[in-house]
Coordinates of N, CA and C in Angstrom, one line a residue:
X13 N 127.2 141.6 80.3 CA 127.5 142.1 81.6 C 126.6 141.5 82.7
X14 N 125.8 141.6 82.3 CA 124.3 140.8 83.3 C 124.8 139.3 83.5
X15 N 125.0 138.3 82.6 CA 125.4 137.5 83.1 C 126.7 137.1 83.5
X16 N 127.0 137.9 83.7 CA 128.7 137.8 83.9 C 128.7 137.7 85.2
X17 N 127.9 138.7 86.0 CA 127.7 138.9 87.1 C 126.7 137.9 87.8
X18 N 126.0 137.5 87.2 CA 125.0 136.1 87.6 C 126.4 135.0 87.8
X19 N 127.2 134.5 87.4 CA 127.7 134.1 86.9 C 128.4 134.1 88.3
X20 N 129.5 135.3 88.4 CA 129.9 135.2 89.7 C 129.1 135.3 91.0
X21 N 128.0 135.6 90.8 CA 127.1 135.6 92.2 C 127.1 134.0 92.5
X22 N 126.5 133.0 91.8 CA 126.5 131.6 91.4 C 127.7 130.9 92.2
X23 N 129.0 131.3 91.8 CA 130.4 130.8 92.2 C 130.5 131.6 93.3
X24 N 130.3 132.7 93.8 CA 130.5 132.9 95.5 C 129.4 132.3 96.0
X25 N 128.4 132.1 95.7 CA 127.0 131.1 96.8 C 127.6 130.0 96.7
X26 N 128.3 129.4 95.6 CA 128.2 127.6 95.8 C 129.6 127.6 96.7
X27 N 130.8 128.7 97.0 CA 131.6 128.7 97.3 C 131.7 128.9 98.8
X28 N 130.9 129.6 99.2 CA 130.0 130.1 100.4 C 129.6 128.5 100.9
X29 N 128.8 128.0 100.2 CA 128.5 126.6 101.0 C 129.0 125.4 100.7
X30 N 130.3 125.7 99.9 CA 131.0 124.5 100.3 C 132.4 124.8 101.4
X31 N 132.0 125.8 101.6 CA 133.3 126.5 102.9 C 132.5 126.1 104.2
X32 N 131.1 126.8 104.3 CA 130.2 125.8 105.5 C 129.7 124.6 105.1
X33 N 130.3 123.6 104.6 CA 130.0 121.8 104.7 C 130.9 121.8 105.6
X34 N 130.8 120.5 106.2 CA 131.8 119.7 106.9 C 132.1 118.2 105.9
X35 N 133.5 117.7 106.3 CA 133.3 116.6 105.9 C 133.9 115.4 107.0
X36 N 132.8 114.7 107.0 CA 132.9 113.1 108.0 C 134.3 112.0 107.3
X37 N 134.6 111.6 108.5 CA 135.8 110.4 108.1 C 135.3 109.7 109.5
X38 N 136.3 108.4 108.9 CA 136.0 107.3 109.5 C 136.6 105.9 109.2
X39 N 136.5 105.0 109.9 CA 137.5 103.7 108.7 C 136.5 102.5 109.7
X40 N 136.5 101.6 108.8 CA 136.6 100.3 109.4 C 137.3 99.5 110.2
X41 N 136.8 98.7 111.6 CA 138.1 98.3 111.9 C 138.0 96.5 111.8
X42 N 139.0 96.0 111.0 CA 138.8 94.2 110.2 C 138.9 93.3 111.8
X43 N 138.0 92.5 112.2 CA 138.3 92.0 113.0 C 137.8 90.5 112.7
X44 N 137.5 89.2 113.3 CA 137.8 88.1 113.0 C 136.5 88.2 112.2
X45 N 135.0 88.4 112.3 CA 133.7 88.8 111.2 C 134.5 88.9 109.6
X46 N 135.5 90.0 109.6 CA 135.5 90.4 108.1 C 137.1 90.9 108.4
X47 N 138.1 89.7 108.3 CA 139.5 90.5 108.2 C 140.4 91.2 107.4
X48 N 139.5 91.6 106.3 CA 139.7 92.7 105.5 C 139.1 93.2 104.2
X49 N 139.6 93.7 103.4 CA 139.2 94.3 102.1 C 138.5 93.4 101.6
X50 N 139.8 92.6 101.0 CA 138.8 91.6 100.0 C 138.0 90.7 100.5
X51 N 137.5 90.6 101.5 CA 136.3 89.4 102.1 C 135.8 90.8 102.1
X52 N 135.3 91.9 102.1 CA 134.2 92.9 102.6 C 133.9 93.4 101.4
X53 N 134.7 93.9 99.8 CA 134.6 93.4 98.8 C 133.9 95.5 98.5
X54 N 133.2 95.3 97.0 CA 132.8 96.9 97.2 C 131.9 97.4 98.2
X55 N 131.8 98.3 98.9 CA 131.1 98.6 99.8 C 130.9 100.1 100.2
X56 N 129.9 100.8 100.1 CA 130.4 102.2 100.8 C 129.2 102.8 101.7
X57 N 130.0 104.0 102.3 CA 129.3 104.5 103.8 C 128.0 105.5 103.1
X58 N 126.4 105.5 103.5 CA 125.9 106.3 103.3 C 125.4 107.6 104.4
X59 N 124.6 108.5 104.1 CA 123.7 109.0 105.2 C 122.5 109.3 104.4
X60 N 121.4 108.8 104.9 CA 120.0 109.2 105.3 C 120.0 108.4 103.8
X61 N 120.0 107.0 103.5 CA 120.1 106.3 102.4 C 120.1 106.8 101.0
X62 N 121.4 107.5 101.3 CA 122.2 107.8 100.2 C 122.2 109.1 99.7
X63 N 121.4 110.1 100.5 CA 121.9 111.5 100.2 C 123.2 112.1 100.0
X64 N 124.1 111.5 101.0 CA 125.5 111.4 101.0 C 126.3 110.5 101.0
X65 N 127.1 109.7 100.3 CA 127.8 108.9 100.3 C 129.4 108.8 100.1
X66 N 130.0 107.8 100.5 CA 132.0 107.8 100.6 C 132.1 106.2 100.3
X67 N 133.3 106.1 99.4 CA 133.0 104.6 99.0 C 134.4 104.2 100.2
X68 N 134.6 102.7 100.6 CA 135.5 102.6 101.7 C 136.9 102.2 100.8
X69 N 137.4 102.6 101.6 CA 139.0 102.3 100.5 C 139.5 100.9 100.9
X70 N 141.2 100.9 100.8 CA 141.6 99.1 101.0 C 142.2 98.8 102.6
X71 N 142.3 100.3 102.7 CA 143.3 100.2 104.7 C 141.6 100.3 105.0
X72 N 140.2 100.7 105.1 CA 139.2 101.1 105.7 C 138.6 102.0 105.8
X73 N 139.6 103.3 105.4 CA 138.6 104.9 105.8 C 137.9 104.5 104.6
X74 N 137.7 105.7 105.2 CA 136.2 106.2 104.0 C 136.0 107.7 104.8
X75 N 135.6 108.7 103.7 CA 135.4 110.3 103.8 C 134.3 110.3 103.1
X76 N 133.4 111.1 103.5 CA 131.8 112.2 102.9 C 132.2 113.5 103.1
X77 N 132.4 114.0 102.0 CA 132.7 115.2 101.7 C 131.2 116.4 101.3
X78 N 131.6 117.4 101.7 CA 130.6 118.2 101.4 C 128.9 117.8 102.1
X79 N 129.1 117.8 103.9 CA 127.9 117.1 103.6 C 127.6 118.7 104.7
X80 N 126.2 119.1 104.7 CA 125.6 120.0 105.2 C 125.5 119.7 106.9
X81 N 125.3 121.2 107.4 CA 124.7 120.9 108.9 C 123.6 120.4 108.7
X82 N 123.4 119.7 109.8 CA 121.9 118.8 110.0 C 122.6 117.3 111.0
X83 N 121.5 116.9 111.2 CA 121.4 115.8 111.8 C 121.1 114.3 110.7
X84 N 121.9 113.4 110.8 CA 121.7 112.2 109.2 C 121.8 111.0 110.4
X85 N 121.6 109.8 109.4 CA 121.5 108.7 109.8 C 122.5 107.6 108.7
X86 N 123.9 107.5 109.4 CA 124.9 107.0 108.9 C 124.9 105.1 108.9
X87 N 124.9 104.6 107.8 CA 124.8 103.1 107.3 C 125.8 102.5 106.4
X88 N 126.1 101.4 106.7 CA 127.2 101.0 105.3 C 126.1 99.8 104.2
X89 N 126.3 99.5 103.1 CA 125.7 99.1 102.1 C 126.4 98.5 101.8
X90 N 126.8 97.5 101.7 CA 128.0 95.7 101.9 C 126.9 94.9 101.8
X91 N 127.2 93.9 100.6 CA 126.7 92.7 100.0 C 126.4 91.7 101.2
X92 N 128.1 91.7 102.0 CA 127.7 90.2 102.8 C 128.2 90.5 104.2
X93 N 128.1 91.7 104.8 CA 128.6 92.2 105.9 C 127.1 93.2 106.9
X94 N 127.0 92.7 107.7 CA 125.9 93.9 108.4 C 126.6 94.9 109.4
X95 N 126.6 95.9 109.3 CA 126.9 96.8 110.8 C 126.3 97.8 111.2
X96 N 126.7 98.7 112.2 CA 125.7 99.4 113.1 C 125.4 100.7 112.7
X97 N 124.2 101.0 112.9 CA 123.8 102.1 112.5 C 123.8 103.3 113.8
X98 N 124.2 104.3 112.8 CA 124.4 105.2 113.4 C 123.9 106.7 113.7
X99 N 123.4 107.3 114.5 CA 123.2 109.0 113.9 C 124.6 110.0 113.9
X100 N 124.5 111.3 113.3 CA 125.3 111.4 113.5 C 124.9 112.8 112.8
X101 N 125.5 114.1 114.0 CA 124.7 115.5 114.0 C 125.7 116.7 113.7
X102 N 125.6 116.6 112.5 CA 127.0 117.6 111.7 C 126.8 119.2 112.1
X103 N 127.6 119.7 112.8 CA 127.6 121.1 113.4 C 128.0 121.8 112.1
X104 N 128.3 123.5 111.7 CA 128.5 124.5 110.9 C 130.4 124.0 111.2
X105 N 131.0 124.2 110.0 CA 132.1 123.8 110.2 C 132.9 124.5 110.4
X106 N 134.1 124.4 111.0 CA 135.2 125.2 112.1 C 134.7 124.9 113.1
X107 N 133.0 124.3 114.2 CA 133.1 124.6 115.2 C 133.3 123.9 116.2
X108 N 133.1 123.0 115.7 CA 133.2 121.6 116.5 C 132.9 120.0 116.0
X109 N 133.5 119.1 116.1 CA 133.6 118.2 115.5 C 131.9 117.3 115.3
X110 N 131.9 116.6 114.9 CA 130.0 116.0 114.4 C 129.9 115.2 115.7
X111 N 128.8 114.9 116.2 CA 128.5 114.2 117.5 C 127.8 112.7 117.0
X112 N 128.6 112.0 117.5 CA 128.3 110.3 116.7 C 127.6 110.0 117.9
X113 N 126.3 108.8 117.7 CA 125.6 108.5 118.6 C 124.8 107.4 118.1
X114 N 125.2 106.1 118.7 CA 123.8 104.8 118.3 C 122.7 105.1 118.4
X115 N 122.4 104.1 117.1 CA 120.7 104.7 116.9 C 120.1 103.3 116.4
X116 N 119.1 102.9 116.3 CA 118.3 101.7 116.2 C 117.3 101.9 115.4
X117 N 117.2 101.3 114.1 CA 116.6 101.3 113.3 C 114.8 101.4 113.8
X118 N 113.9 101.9 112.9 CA 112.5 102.0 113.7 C 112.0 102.7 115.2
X119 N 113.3 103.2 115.3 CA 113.3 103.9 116.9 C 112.8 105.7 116.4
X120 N 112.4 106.4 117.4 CA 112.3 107.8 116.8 C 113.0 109.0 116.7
X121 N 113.5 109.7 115.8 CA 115.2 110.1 115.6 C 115.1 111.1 116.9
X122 N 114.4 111.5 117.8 CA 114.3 112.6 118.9 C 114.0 111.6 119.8
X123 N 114.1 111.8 121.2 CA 115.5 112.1 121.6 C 116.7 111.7 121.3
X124 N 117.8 112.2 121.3 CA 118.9 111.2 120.6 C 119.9 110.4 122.3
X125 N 120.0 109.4 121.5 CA 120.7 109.0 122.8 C 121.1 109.4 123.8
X126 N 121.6 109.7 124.8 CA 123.0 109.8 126.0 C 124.5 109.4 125.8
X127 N 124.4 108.1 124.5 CA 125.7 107.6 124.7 C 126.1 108.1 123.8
X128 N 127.6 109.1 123.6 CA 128.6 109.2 122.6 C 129.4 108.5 122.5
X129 N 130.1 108.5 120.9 CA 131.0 107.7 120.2 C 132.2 108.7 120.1
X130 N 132.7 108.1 119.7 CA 134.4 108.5 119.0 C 134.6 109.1 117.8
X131 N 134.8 110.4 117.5 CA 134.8 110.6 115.9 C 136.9 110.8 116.1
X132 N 137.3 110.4 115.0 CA 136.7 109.7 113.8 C 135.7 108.7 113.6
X133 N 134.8 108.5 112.7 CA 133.5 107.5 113.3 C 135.0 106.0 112.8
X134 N 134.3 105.0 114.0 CA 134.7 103.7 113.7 C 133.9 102.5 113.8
X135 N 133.5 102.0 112.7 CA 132.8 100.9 112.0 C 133.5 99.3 112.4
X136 N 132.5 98.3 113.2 CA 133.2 97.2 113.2 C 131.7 96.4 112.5
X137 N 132.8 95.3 111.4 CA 131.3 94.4 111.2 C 131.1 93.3 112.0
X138 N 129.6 93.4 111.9 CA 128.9 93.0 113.0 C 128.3 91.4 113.0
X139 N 128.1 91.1 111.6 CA 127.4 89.8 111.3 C 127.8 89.7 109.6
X140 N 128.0 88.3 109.4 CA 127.8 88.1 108.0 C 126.8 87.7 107.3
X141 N 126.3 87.9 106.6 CA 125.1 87.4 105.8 C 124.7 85.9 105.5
X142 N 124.1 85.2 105.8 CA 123.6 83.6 105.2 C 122.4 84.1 104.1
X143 N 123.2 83.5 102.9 CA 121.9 83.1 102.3 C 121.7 82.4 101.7
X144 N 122.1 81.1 102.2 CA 121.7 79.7 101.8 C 120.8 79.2 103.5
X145 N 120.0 78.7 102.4 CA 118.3 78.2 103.5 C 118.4 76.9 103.3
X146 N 119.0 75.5 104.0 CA 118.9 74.5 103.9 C 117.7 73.7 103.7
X147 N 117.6 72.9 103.0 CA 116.1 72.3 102.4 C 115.7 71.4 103.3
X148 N 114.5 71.3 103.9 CA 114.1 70.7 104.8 C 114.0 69.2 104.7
X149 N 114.0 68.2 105.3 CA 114.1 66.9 104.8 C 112.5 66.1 105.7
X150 N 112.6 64.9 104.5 CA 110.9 64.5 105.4 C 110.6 64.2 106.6
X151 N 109.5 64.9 107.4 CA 109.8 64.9 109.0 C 108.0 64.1 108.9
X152 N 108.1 62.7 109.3 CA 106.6 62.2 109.5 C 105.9 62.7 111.0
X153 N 106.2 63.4 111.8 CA 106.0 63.7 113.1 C 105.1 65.2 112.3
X154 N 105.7 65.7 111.8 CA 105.4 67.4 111.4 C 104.0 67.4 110.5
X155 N 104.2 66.4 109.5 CA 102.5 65.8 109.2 C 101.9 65.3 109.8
X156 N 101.9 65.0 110.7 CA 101.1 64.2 111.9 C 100.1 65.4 112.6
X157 N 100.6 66.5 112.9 CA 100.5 67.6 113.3 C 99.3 68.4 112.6
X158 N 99.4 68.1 111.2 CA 98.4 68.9 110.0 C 97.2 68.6 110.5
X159 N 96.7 69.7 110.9 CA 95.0 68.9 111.3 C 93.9 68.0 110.0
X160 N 94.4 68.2 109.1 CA 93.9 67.6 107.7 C 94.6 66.1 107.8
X161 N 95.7 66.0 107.5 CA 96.0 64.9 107.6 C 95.7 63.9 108.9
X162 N 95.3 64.9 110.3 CA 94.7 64.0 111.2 C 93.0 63.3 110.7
X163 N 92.5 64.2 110.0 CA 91.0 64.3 109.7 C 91.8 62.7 109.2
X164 N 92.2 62.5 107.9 CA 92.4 61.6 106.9 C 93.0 60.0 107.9
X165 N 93.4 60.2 108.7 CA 93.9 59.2 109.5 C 92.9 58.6 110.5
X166 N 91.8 59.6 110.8 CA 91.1 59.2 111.6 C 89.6 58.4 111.2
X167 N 89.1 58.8 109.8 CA 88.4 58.4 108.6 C 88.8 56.8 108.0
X168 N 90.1 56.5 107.9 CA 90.6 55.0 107.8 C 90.4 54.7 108.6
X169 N 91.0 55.1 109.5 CA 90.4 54.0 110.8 C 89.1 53.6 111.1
X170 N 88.5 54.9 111.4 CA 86.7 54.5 110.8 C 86.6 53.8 110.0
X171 N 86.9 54.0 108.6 CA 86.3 53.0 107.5 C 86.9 51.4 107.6
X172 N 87.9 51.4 108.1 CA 88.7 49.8 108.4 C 88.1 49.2 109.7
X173 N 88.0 49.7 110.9 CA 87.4 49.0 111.5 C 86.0 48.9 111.8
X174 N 85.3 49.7 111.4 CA 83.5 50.0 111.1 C 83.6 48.3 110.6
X175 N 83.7 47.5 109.8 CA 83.4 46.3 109.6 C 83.5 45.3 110.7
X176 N 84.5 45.5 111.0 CA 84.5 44.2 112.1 C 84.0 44.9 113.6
X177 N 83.6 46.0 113.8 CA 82.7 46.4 115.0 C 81.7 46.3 114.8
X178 N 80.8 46.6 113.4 CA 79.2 45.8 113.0 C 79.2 44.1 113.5
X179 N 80.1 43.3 113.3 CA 80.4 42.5 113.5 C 80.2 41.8 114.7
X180 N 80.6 42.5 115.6 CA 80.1 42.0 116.7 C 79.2 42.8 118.0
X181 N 78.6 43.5 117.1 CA 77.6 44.1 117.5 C 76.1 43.3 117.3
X182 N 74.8 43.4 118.6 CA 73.8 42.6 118.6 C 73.1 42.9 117.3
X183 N 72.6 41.7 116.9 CA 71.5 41.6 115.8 C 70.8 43.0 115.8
X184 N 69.9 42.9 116.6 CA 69.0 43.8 117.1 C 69.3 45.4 116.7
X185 N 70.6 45.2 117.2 CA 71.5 46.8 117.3 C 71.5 47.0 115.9
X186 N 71.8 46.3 114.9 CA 72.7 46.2 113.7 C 71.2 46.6 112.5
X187 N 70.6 46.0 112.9 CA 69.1 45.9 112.5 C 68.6 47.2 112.6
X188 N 68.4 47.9 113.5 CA 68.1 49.4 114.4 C 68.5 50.3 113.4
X189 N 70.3 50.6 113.5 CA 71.3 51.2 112.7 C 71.1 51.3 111.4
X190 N 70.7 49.8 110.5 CA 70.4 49.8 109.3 C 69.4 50.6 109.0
X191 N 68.3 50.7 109.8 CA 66.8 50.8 109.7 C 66.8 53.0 109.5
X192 N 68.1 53.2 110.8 CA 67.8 54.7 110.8 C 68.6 55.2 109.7
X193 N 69.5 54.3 109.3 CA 70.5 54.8 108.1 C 69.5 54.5 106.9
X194 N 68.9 54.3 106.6 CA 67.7 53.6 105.4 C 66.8 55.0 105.3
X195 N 66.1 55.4 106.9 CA 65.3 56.6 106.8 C 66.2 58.1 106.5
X196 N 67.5 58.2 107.0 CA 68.1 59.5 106.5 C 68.5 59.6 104.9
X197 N 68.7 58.3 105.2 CA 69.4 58.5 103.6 C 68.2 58.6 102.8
X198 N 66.9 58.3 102.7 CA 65.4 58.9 102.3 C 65.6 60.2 102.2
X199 N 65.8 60.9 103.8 CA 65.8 62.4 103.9 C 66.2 63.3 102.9
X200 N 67.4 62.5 103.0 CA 68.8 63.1 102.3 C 68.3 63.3 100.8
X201 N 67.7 62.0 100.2 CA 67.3 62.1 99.1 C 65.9 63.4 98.5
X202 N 65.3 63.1 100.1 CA 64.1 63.8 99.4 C 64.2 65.3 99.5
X203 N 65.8 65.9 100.3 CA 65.7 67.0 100.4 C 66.5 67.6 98.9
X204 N 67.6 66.7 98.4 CA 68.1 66.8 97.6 C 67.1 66.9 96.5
X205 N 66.3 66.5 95.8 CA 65.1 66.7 94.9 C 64.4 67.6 95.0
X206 N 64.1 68.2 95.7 CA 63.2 69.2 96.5 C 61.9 68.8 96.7
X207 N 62.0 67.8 97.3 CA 60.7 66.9 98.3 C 60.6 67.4 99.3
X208 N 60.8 68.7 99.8 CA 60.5 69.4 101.2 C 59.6 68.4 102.2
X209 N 59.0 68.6 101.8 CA 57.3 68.0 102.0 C 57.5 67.0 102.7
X210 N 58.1 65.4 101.9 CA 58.4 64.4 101.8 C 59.7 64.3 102.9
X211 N 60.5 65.1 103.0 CA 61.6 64.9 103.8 C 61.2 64.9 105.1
X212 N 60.6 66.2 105.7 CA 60.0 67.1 106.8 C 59.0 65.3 107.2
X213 N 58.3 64.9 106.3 CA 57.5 64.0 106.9 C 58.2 62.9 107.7
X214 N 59.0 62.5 106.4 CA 60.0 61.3 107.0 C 60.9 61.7 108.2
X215 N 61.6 62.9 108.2 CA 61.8 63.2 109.9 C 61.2 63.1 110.8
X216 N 59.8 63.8 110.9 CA 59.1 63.6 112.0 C 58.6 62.5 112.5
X217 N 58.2 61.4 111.8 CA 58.0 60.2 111.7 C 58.9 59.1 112.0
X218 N 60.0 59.9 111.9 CA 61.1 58.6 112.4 C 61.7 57.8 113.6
X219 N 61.0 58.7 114.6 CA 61.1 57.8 115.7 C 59.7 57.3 116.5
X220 N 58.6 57.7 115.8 CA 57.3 57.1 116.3 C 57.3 55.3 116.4
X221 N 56.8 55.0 117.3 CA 56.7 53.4 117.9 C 54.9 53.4 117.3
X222 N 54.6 52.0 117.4 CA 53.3 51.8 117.4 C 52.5 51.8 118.4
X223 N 51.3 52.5 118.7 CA 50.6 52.5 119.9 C 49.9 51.2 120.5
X224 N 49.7 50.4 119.6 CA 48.8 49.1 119.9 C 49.4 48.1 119.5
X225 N 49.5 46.6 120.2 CA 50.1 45.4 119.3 C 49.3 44.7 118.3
X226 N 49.6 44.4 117.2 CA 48.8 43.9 116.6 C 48.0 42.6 117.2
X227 N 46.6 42.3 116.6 CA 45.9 41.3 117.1 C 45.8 39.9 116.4
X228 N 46.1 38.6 116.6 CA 47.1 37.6 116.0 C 45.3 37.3 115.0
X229 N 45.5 36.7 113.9 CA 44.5 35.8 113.2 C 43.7 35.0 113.7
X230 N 42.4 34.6 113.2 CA 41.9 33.3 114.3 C 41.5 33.8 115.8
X231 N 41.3 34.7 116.5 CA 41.2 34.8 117.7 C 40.0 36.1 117.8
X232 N 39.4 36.0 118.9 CA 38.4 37.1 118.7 C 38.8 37.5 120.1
X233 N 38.5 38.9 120.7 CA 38.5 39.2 121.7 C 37.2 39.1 122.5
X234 N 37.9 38.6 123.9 CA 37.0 38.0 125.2 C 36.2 39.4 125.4
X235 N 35.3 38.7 125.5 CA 34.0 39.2 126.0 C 34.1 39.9 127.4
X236 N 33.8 41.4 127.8 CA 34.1 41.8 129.0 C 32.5 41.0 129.9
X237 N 32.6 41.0 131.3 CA 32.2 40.1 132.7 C 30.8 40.9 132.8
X238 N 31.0 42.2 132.6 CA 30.0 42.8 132.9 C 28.9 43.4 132.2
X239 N 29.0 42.8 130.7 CA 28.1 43.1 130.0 C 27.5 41.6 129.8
X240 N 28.1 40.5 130.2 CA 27.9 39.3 129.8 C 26.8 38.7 131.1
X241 N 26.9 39.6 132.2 CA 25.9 39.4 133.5 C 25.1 39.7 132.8
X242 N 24.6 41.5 132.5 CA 23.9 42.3 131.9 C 22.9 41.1 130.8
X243 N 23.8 40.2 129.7 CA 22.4 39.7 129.0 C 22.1 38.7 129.5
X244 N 22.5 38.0 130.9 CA 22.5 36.7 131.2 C 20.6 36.9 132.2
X245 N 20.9 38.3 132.7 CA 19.8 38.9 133.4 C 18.7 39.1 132.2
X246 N 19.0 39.7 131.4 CA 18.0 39.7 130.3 C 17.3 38.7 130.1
X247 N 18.0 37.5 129.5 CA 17.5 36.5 129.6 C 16.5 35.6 130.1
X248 N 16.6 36.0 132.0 CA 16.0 35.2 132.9 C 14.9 36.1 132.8
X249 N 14.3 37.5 132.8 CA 13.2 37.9 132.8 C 12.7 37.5 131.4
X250 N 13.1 37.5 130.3 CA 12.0 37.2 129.6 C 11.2 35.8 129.5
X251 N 12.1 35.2 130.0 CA 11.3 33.7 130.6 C 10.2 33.7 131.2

């Protein structure tokens, strides 16, 4: 007896709210995008991705049956067709028909638009799908662009013409260049070993000049004027 009566309480509640659902219709309309069934292929209408769903038939409707008051977000799910999304605010049923209204994905479902639609809802598609990505073909301008590949282009050219610009560059110059590329590359070495010491020296030292010229062989330096009176005077007194 107990559950007998569970039983029918169960069947008046679910009976109860399937008397207050409403149910949405609507059809597609085929226009030069998608001229009909078979180019648009299986496809069906959801709300709030996929709480509620109606699959679309071969003239276009499509019905959602049993869907509750509330407010949902109406979409179609087609392989190679895109179209518009919708909201769409299901009243208690007998009282008035659902209020259809564009809606834009990522937008926020409050406030709801100004603009109303048409119910029965009507669906047009809007774009076809590509998904073929054409393969790019070789573009020497677009590598030119790679800042790497500039580095690499600009390094040949250095290393190709560095020869014939030593070339005609003065002795002197060439000499110089050699002389400071000789002491870094020392540096280089002594820092790499860990000649601290030895490196730091050879830096500081590398651009010091000689203070004095050297004094040739064979030659003695001249006697200064005034010391040479000085013993000439000596001289005469001890006479």
């Amino acid at each position: 007896m107990y559950r007998s009566m569970l039983a029918v309480l169960f069947f008046l509640a679910t009976a109860l709210k399937i008397a207050d659902a409403s149910k949405l219709e609507g059809r597609v309309l085929w226009n030069e995008v998608c001229p009909g069934y078979s180019n648009l292929g299986h496809s069906k209408v959801i709300l709030d991705d996929g709480r509620y769903a109606g699959g679309i038939r071969r003239d276009g409707s499509f019905s959602i049956p049993d869907v509750d008051e509330g407010s949902y977000i109406l979409s179609v799910v087609s392989h190679d067709y895109s179209f518009d999304t919708l909201r769409v605010d299901v009243h208690p049923s007998g009282e008035a028909h659902p209020d259809v209204r564009p809606y834009v994905l990522g937008t926020p479902h409050n406030p709801p638009s100004p603009i109303s639609l048409q119910y029965p809802i009507v669906l047009k598609p809007r774009r076809k799908a590509d998904y073929f990505v054409e393969r790019q073909s070789f573009n020497a301008l677009g590598m030119l662009q790679n800042p790497m590949v500039l580095m690499m282009v600009v390094t040949g050219v250095l290393v190709v013409g560095m020869p014939y610009l030593m070339k005609n560059l003065d002795p002197e110059v060439t000499k110089e260049m050699n002389e400071r590329q000789a002491k870094f590359s020392s540096i280089q070495n002594a820092m790499q070993t860990g000649d601290f010491r030895g490196g730091i020296s050879a830096l500081l030292t590398e651009n010091e000049a000689p203070n004095s010229s050297p004094v040739p062989q064979g030659s003695s330096p001249k006697p200064n004027s005034s010391s040479a009176k000085s013993k000439a005077n000596k001289g005469g007194r001890r006479r």
